[in-house]
Amino acid sequence: MAADIGADHGRLACYLLSNNICDRMIVSDISADSLSKSRRLLKLHGLDCRAKMVVADGLDAINEPVDAVVIAGMGGRTIAAILRNYHKIGDARLIVSAHTEMHLLRQKLYEYGFCFESETVVRANGRFYTVLLSRRGRAEYSLRQLYTGIALRGECVTEYLQWRYDVEAARRDDMSQVHLKWLKEEIERENGNKSNNI
């Protein structure tokens, strides 16, 4: 059983159920109108009998053990706020993908006692997305790792880091120079890894 928190249109649940990646799912959204979109899509594909539809605020939707929790398609601050009730996740794996402020989300997950298993960067329709898989447990991470990412994977990691560098270069806050240094070093490390693999 998996839970899709903030499901909105229900496409993720539809994909996971129709491809038998998940047997059953909790499909949840804080908005009844949004959840009705999910319900219609799952019913259209004959999957509604495998989904428990719940109107709830964030992790309050979880009232039984789950193997995985997905929170995606929102900003990092919003996901971090949802995760204040992280105890509801139990021992489930947590998969998050924030459109903004992924570094803030990593920091909060670390504070809440999560360790990171993998972080994958993908590009779709000209945008970068990071997908972070984590679980409850302790690991030590530096501020740099929490900012840049922990063991980023994917074919477009260098391009993603360069994009983040360009965005950071346009900012003018107290930490910008430190962040630019970290990102530049990560880009150089990625470029070194690519040349070693040739």
PDB file of C-alpha atoms in Angstrom:
ATOM      1  CA  MET A   1       0.000   0.000   0.000  1.00  0.00           C
ATOM      2  CA  ALA A   2       1.262   3.443  -0.926  1.00  0.00           C
ATOM      3  CA  ALA A   3      -0.103   6.915  -0.250  1.00  0.00           C
ATOM      4  CA  ASP A   4      -0.167   9.823  -2.709  1.00  0.00           C
ATOM      5  CA  ILE A   5      -0.491  12.978  -0.616  1.00  0.00           C
ATOM      6  CA  GLY A   6      -1.703  16.011  -2.561  1.00  0.00           C
ATOM      7  CA  ALA A   7      -2.827  13.801  -5.449  1.00  0.00           C
ATOM      8  CA  ASP A   8      -4.744  16.541  -7.309  1.00  0.00           C
ATOM      9  CA  HIS A   9      -5.528  15.038 -10.758  1.00  0.00           C
ATOM     10  CA  GLY A  10      -4.584  11.474  -9.731  1.00  0.00           C
ATOM     11  CA  ARG A  11      -2.226  10.721 -12.622  1.00  0.00           C
ATOM     12  CA  LEU A  12       0.474   9.279 -10.385  1.00  0.00           C
ATOM     13  CA  ALA A  13      -1.958   6.923  -8.637  1.00  0.00           C
ATOM     14  CA  CYS A  14      -3.415   5.918 -12.006  1.00  0.00           C
ATOM     15  CA  TYR A  15       0.059   5.095 -13.346  1.00  0.00           C
ATOM     16  CA  LEU A  16       1.142   3.153 -10.248  1.00  0.00           C
ATOM     17  CA  LEU A  17      -2.072   1.131 -10.046  1.00  0.00           C
ATOM     18  CA  SER A  18      -2.492   0.445 -13.773  1.00  0.00           C
ATOM     19  CA  ASN A  19       1.108  -0.797 -14.025  1.00  0.00           C
ATOM     20  CA  ASN A  20       0.701  -2.910 -10.862  1.00  0.00           C
ATOM     21  CA  ILE A  21       3.546  -1.080  -9.151  1.00  0.00           C
ATOM     22  CA  CYS A  22       1.144  -0.686  -6.230  1.00  0.00           C
ATOM     23  CA  ASP A  23      -1.607  -3.094  -5.304  1.00  0.00           C
ATOM     24  CA  ARG A  24      -3.652  -0.520  -3.382  1.00  0.00           C
ATOM     25  CA  MET A  25      -3.292   3.180  -2.651  1.00  0.00           C
ATOM     26  CA  ILE A  26      -4.472   5.941  -0.407  1.00  0.00           C
ATOM     27  CA  VAL A  27      -5.177   8.863  -2.744  1.00  0.00           C
ATOM     28  CA  SER A  28      -5.508  12.101  -0.819  1.00  0.00           C
ATOM     29  CA  ASP A  29      -5.892  15.828  -1.291  1.00  0.00           C
ATOM     30  CA  ILE A  30      -6.905  18.675   0.989  1.00  0.00           C
ATOM     31  CA  SER A  31      -9.365  19.837  -1.687  1.00  0.00           C
ATOM     32  CA  ALA A  32     -12.527  17.820  -2.318  1.00  0.00           C
ATOM     33  CA  ASP A  33     -12.702  19.321  -5.830  1.00  0.00           C
ATOM     34  CA  SER A  34      -9.167  18.157  -6.618  1.00  0.00           C
ATOM     35  CA  LEU A  35      -9.847  14.715  -5.212  1.00  0.00           C
ATOM     36  CA  SER A  36     -12.926  14.405  -7.427  1.00  0.00           C
ATOM     37  CA  LYS A  37     -10.566  14.719 -10.435  1.00  0.00           C
ATOM     38  CA  SER A  38      -8.579  11.776  -9.084  1.00  0.00           C
ATOM     39  CA  ARG A  39     -11.732   9.779  -8.475  1.00  0.00           C
ATOM     40  CA  ARG A  40     -12.972  10.371 -12.051  1.00  0.00           C
ATOM     41  CA  LEU A  41      -9.637   9.373 -13.593  1.00  0.00           C
ATOM     42  CA  LEU A  42      -9.325   6.193 -11.540  1.00  0.00           C
ATOM     43  CA  LYS A  43     -12.949   5.252 -12.227  1.00  0.00           C
ATOM     44  CA  LEU A  44     -12.402   5.831 -15.967  1.00  0.00           C
ATOM     45  CA  HIS A  45      -9.568   3.269 -15.872  1.00  0.00           C
ATOM     46  CA  GLY A  46     -11.404   0.827 -13.593  1.00  0.00           C
ATOM     47  CA  LEU A  47      -8.952   1.388 -10.753  1.00  0.00           C
ATOM     48  CA  ASP A  48     -11.192   3.105  -8.212  1.00  0.00           C
ATOM     49  CA  CYS A  49     -11.803  -0.169  -6.336  1.00  0.00           C
ATOM     50  CA  ARG A  50      -8.064  -0.295  -5.519  1.00  0.00           C
ATOM     51  CA  ALA A  51      -7.911   3.264  -4.177  1.00  0.00           C
ATOM     52  CA  LYS A  52      -9.025   4.693  -0.878  1.00  0.00           C
ATOM     53  CA  MET A  53      -9.994   8.310  -1.602  1.00  0.00           C
ATOM     54  CA  VAL A  54      -9.441  10.639   1.362  1.00  0.00           C
ATOM     55  CA  VAL A  55     -10.008  14.377   1.743  1.00  0.00           C
ATOM     56  CA  ALA A  56      -7.433  15.284   4.393  1.00  0.00           C
ATOM     57  CA  ASP A  57      -4.782  17.791   5.354  1.00  0.00           C
ATOM     58  CA  GLY A  58      -1.445  16.271   4.384  1.00  0.00           C
ATOM     59  CA  LEU A  59      -0.353  13.195   6.292  1.00  0.00           C
ATOM     60  CA  ASP A  60      -3.612  13.055   8.258  1.00  0.00           C
ATOM     61  CA  ALA A  61      -4.803  10.885   5.350  1.00  0.00           C
ATOM     62  CA  ILE A  62      -2.632   8.014   6.596  1.00  0.00           C
ATOM     63  CA  ASN A  63      -4.533   5.956   9.152  1.00  0.00           C
ATOM     64  CA  GLU A  64      -3.074   2.532   8.387  1.00  0.00           C
ATOM     65  CA  PRO A  65       0.435   1.208   7.687  1.00  0.00           C
ATOM     66  CA  VAL A  66       1.827   2.017   4.238  1.00  0.00           C
ATOM     67  CA  ASP A  67       4.998   0.945   2.443  1.00  0.00           C
ATOM     68  CA  ALA A  68       5.602   4.231   0.642  1.00  0.00           C
ATOM     69  CA  VAL A  69       4.439   7.841   0.791  1.00  0.00           C
ATOM     70  CA  VAL A  70       4.707  10.188  -2.195  1.00  0.00           C
ATOM     71  CA  ILE A  71       4.475  13.962  -1.883  1.00  0.00           C
ATOM     72  CA  ALA A  72       5.192  15.665  -5.204  1.00  0.00           C
ATOM     73  CA  GLY A  73       4.253  18.619  -7.344  1.00  0.00           C
ATOM     74  CA  MET A  74       4.408  21.302  -4.660  1.00  0.00           C
ATOM     75  CA  GLY A  75       7.004  23.744  -3.411  1.00  0.00           C
ATOM     76  CA  GLY A  76       9.656  22.722  -0.911  1.00  0.00           C
ATOM     77  CA  ARG A  77       8.181  24.882   1.865  1.00  0.00           C
ATOM     78  CA  THR A  78       4.725  23.369   1.375  1.00  0.00           C
ATOM     79  CA  ILE A  79       6.065  19.808   1.468  1.00  0.00           C
ATOM     80  CA  ALA A  80       8.202  20.644   4.526  1.00  0.00           C
ATOM     81  CA  ALA A  81       5.069  21.969   6.275  1.00  0.00           C
ATOM     82  CA  ILE A  82       3.173  18.766   5.427  1.00  0.00           C
ATOM     83  CA  LEU A  83       6.044  16.735   6.880  1.00  0.00           C
ATOM     84  CA  ARG A  84       5.663  18.302  10.327  1.00  0.00           C
ATOM     85  CA  ASN A  85       3.471  15.241  11.021  1.00  0.00           C
ATOM     86  CA  TYR A  86       6.241  12.904   9.798  1.00  0.00           C
ATOM     87  CA  HIS A  87       5.476  10.393  12.573  1.00  0.00           C
ATOM     88  CA  LYS A  88       2.388   9.345  10.526  1.00  0.00           C
ATOM     89  CA  ILE A  89       4.756   7.907   7.901  1.00  0.00           C
ATOM     90  CA  GLY A  90       6.053   5.232  10.272  1.00  0.00           C
ATOM     91  CA  ASP A  91       8.668   3.025   8.595  1.00  0.00           C
ATOM     92  CA  ALA A  92       7.458   3.733   5.058  1.00  0.00           C
ATOM     93  CA  ARG A  93       9.793   5.010   2.408  1.00  0.00           C
ATOM     94  CA  LEU A  94       9.217   8.660   1.571  1.00  0.00           C
ATOM     95  CA  ILE A  95       9.438   9.932  -2.003  1.00  0.00           C
ATOM     96  CA  VAL A  96       9.381  13.702  -2.465  1.00  0.00           C
ATOM     97  CA  SER A  97       9.731  15.944  -5.490  1.00  0.00           C
ATOM     98  CA  ALA A  98       9.530  19.686  -4.905  1.00  0.00           C
ATOM     99  CA  HIS A  99       9.299  22.243  -7.705  1.00  0.00           C
ATOM    100  CA  THR A 100      11.183  24.809  -5.596  1.00  0.00           C
ATOM    101  CA  GLU A 101      13.522  24.989  -2.612  1.00  0.00           C
ATOM    102  CA  MET A 102      14.633  21.373  -2.641  1.00  0.00           C
ATOM    103  CA  HIS A 103      17.556  22.342  -0.389  1.00  0.00           C
ATOM    104  CA  LEU A 104      15.118  23.541   2.280  1.00  0.00           C
ATOM    105  CA  LEU A 105      13.218  20.266   2.032  1.00  0.00           C
ATOM    106  CA  ARG A 106      16.436  18.226   2.438  1.00  0.00           C
ATOM    107  CA  GLN A 107      17.280  20.268   5.544  1.00  0.00           C
ATOM    108  CA  LYS A 108      13.848  19.653   7.090  1.00  0.00           C
ATOM    109  CA  LEU A 109      13.954  15.923   6.310  1.00  0.00           C
ATOM    110  CA  TYR A 110      17.367  15.736   7.973  1.00  0.00           C
ATOM    111  CA  GLU A 111      16.024  17.592  11.033  1.00  0.00           C
ATOM    112  CA  TYR A 112      13.066  15.183  11.177  1.00  0.00           C
ATOM    113  CA  GLY A 113      15.393  12.164  11.254  1.00  0.00           C
ATOM    114  CA  PHE A 114      15.339  10.955   7.646  1.00  0.00           C
ATOM    115  CA  CYS A 115      18.327   9.655   5.706  1.00  0.00           C
ATOM    116  CA  PHE A 116      18.571   9.792   1.942  1.00  0.00           C
ATOM    117  CA  GLU A 117      18.757   6.668  -0.216  1.00  0.00           C
ATOM    118  CA  SER A 118      18.877   8.298  -3.644  1.00  0.00           C
ATOM    119  CA  GLU A 119      18.215  11.546  -5.447  1.00  0.00           C
ATOM    120  CA  THR A 120      17.515  11.448  -9.159  1.00  0.00           C
ATOM    121  CA  VAL A 121      17.406  14.425 -11.516  1.00  0.00           C
ATOM    122  CA  VAL A 122      15.221  14.255 -14.613  1.00  0.00           C
ATOM    123  CA  ARG A 123      14.263  16.797 -17.243  1.00  0.00           C
ATOM    124  CA  ALA A 124      10.811  16.967 -18.810  1.00  0.00           C
ATOM    125  CA  ASN A 125       9.330  19.688 -20.995  1.00  0.00           C
ATOM    126  CA  GLY A 126      12.389  21.881 -20.444  1.00  0.00           C
ATOM    127  CA  ARG A 127      12.190  21.746 -16.636  1.00  0.00           C
ATOM    128  CA  PHE A 128      14.316  19.920 -14.086  1.00  0.00           C
ATOM    129  CA  TYR A 129      12.797  17.732 -11.394  1.00  0.00           C
ATOM    130  CA  THR A 130      14.549  16.039  -8.510  1.00  0.00           C
ATOM    131  CA  VAL A 131      13.073  12.925  -6.934  1.00  0.00           C
ATOM    132  CA  LEU A 132      14.374  12.153  -3.458  1.00  0.00           C
ATOM    133  CA  LEU A 133      13.921   8.744  -1.840  1.00  0.00           C
ATOM    134  CA  SER A 134      14.383   8.726   1.932  1.00  0.00           C
ATOM    135  CA  ARG A 135      13.538   6.704   5.009  1.00  0.00           C
ATOM    136  CA  ARG A 136      13.640   7.112   8.771  1.00  0.00           C
ATOM    137  CA  GLY A 137      17.172   6.736  10.068  1.00  0.00           C
ATOM    138  CA  ARG A 138      20.249   8.704  10.975  1.00  0.00           C
ATOM    139  CA  ALA A 139      23.056   9.800   8.738  1.00  0.00           C
ATOM    140  CA  GLU A 140      25.339  12.801   8.913  1.00  0.00           C
ATOM    141  CA  TYR A 141      25.204  15.365   6.119  1.00  0.00           C
ATOM    142  CA  SER A 142      27.066  18.621   5.731  1.00  0.00           C
ATOM    143  CA  LEU A 143      25.324  21.913   4.971  1.00  0.00           C
ATOM    144  CA  ARG A 144      26.886  21.674   1.524  1.00  0.00           C
ATOM    145  CA  GLN A 145      25.338  18.241   0.875  1.00  0.00           C
ATOM    146  CA  LEU A 146      21.954  19.436   2.092  1.00  0.00           C
ATOM    147  CA  TYR A 147      22.195  22.409  -0.256  1.00  0.00           C
ATOM    148  CA  THR A 148      23.604  20.773  -3.401  1.00  0.00           C
ATOM    149  CA  GLY A 149      22.081  17.296  -3.049  1.00  0.00           C
ATOM    150  CA  ILE A 150      23.315  13.950  -1.837  1.00  0.00           C
ATOM    151  CA  ALA A 151      24.711  11.682  -4.565  1.00  0.00           C
ATOM    152  CA  LEU A 152      22.639  13.136  -7.406  1.00  0.00           C
ATOM    153  CA  ARG A 153      21.955  10.679 -10.235  1.00  0.00           C
ATOM    154  CA  GLY A 154      20.617  11.040 -13.741  1.00  0.00           C
ATOM    155  CA  GLU A 155      21.750  11.919 -17.229  1.00  0.00           C
ATOM    156  CA  CYS A 156      21.273  15.669 -16.752  1.00  0.00           C
ATOM    157  CA  VAL A 157      22.929  16.249 -13.351  1.00  0.00           C
ATOM    158  CA  THR A 158      25.580  18.624 -14.720  1.00  0.00           C
ATOM    159  CA  GLU A 159      22.973  20.661 -16.601  1.00  0.00           C
ATOM    160  CA  TYR A 160      20.797  20.772 -13.484  1.00  0.00           C
ATOM    161  CA  LEU A 161      23.687  21.988 -11.325  1.00  0.00           C
ATOM    162  CA  GLN A 162      24.582  24.613 -13.950  1.00  0.00           C
ATOM    163  CA  TRP A 163      20.969  25.812 -13.999  1.00  0.00           C
ATOM    164  CA  ARG A 164      21.009  26.069 -10.187  1.00  0.00           C
ATOM    165  CA  TYR A 165      24.308  27.965 -10.393  1.00  0.00           C
ATOM    166  CA  ASP A 166      22.787  30.461 -12.841  1.00  0.00           C
ATOM    167  CA  VAL A 167      19.724  30.954 -10.621  1.00  0.00           C
ATOM    168  CA  GLU A 168      21.903  31.438  -7.538  1.00  0.00           C
ATOM    169  CA  ALA A 169      24.164  33.895  -9.397  1.00  0.00           C
ATOM    170  CA  ALA A 170      21.144  36.168  -9.906  1.00  0.00           C
ATOM    171  CA  ARG A 171      20.462  36.243  -6.143  1.00  0.00           C
ATOM    172  CA  ARG A 172      22.200  38.653  -3.834  1.00  0.00           C
ATOM    173  CA  ASP A 173      21.847  37.352  -0.297  1.00  0.00           C
ATOM    174  CA  ASP A 174      24.411  36.600   2.395  1.00  0.00           C
ATOM    175  CA  MET A 175      24.867  32.950   1.404  1.00  0.00           C
ATOM    176  CA  SER A 176      25.009  33.376  -2.383  1.00  0.00           C
ATOM    177  CA  GLN A 177      28.798  33.310  -2.648  1.00  0.00           C
ATOM    178  CA  VAL A 178      29.065  30.181  -0.504  1.00  0.00           C
ATOM    179  CA  HIS A 179      26.317  28.461  -2.510  1.00  0.00           C
ATOM    180  CA  LEU A 180      27.964  29.437  -5.807  1.00  0.00           C
ATOM    181  CA  LYS A 181      31.277  27.956  -4.619  1.00  0.00           C
ATOM    182  CA  TRP A 182      29.580  24.684  -3.621  1.00  0.00           C
ATOM    183  CA  LEU A 183      27.683  24.433  -6.905  1.00  0.00           C
ATOM    184  CA  LYS A 184      30.793  25.209  -8.964  1.00  0.00           C
ATOM    185  CA  GLU A 185      32.731  22.465  -7.167  1.00  0.00           C
ATOM    186  CA  GLU A 186      29.878  19.992  -7.748  1.00  0.00           C
ATOM    187  CA  ILE A 187      29.786  20.886 -11.460  1.00  0.00           C
ATOM    188  CA  GLU A 188      33.558  20.348 -11.697  1.00  0.00           C
ATOM    189  CA  ARG A 189      33.234  17.012  -9.869  1.00  0.00           C
ATOM    190  CA  GLU A 190      30.446  15.889 -12.233  1.00  0.00           C
ATOM    191  CA  ASN A 191      32.504  16.912 -15.267  1.00  0.00           C
ATOM    192  CA  GLY A 192      35.441  14.939 -13.857  1.00  0.00           C
ATOM    193  CA  ASN A 193      33.222  11.894 -13.373  1.00  0.00           C
ATOM    194  CA  LYS A 194      32.033  12.120 -16.980  1.00  0.00           C
ATOM    195  CA  SER A 195      35.566  12.323 -18.378  1.00  0.00           C
ATOM    196  CA  ASN A 196      36.642   9.350 -16.228  1.00  0.00           C
ATOM    197  CA  ASN A 197      33.802   7.275 -17.700  1.00  0.00           C
ATOM    198  CA  ILE A 198      34.850   7.890 -21.305  1.00  0.00           C
TER     199      ILE A 198
END
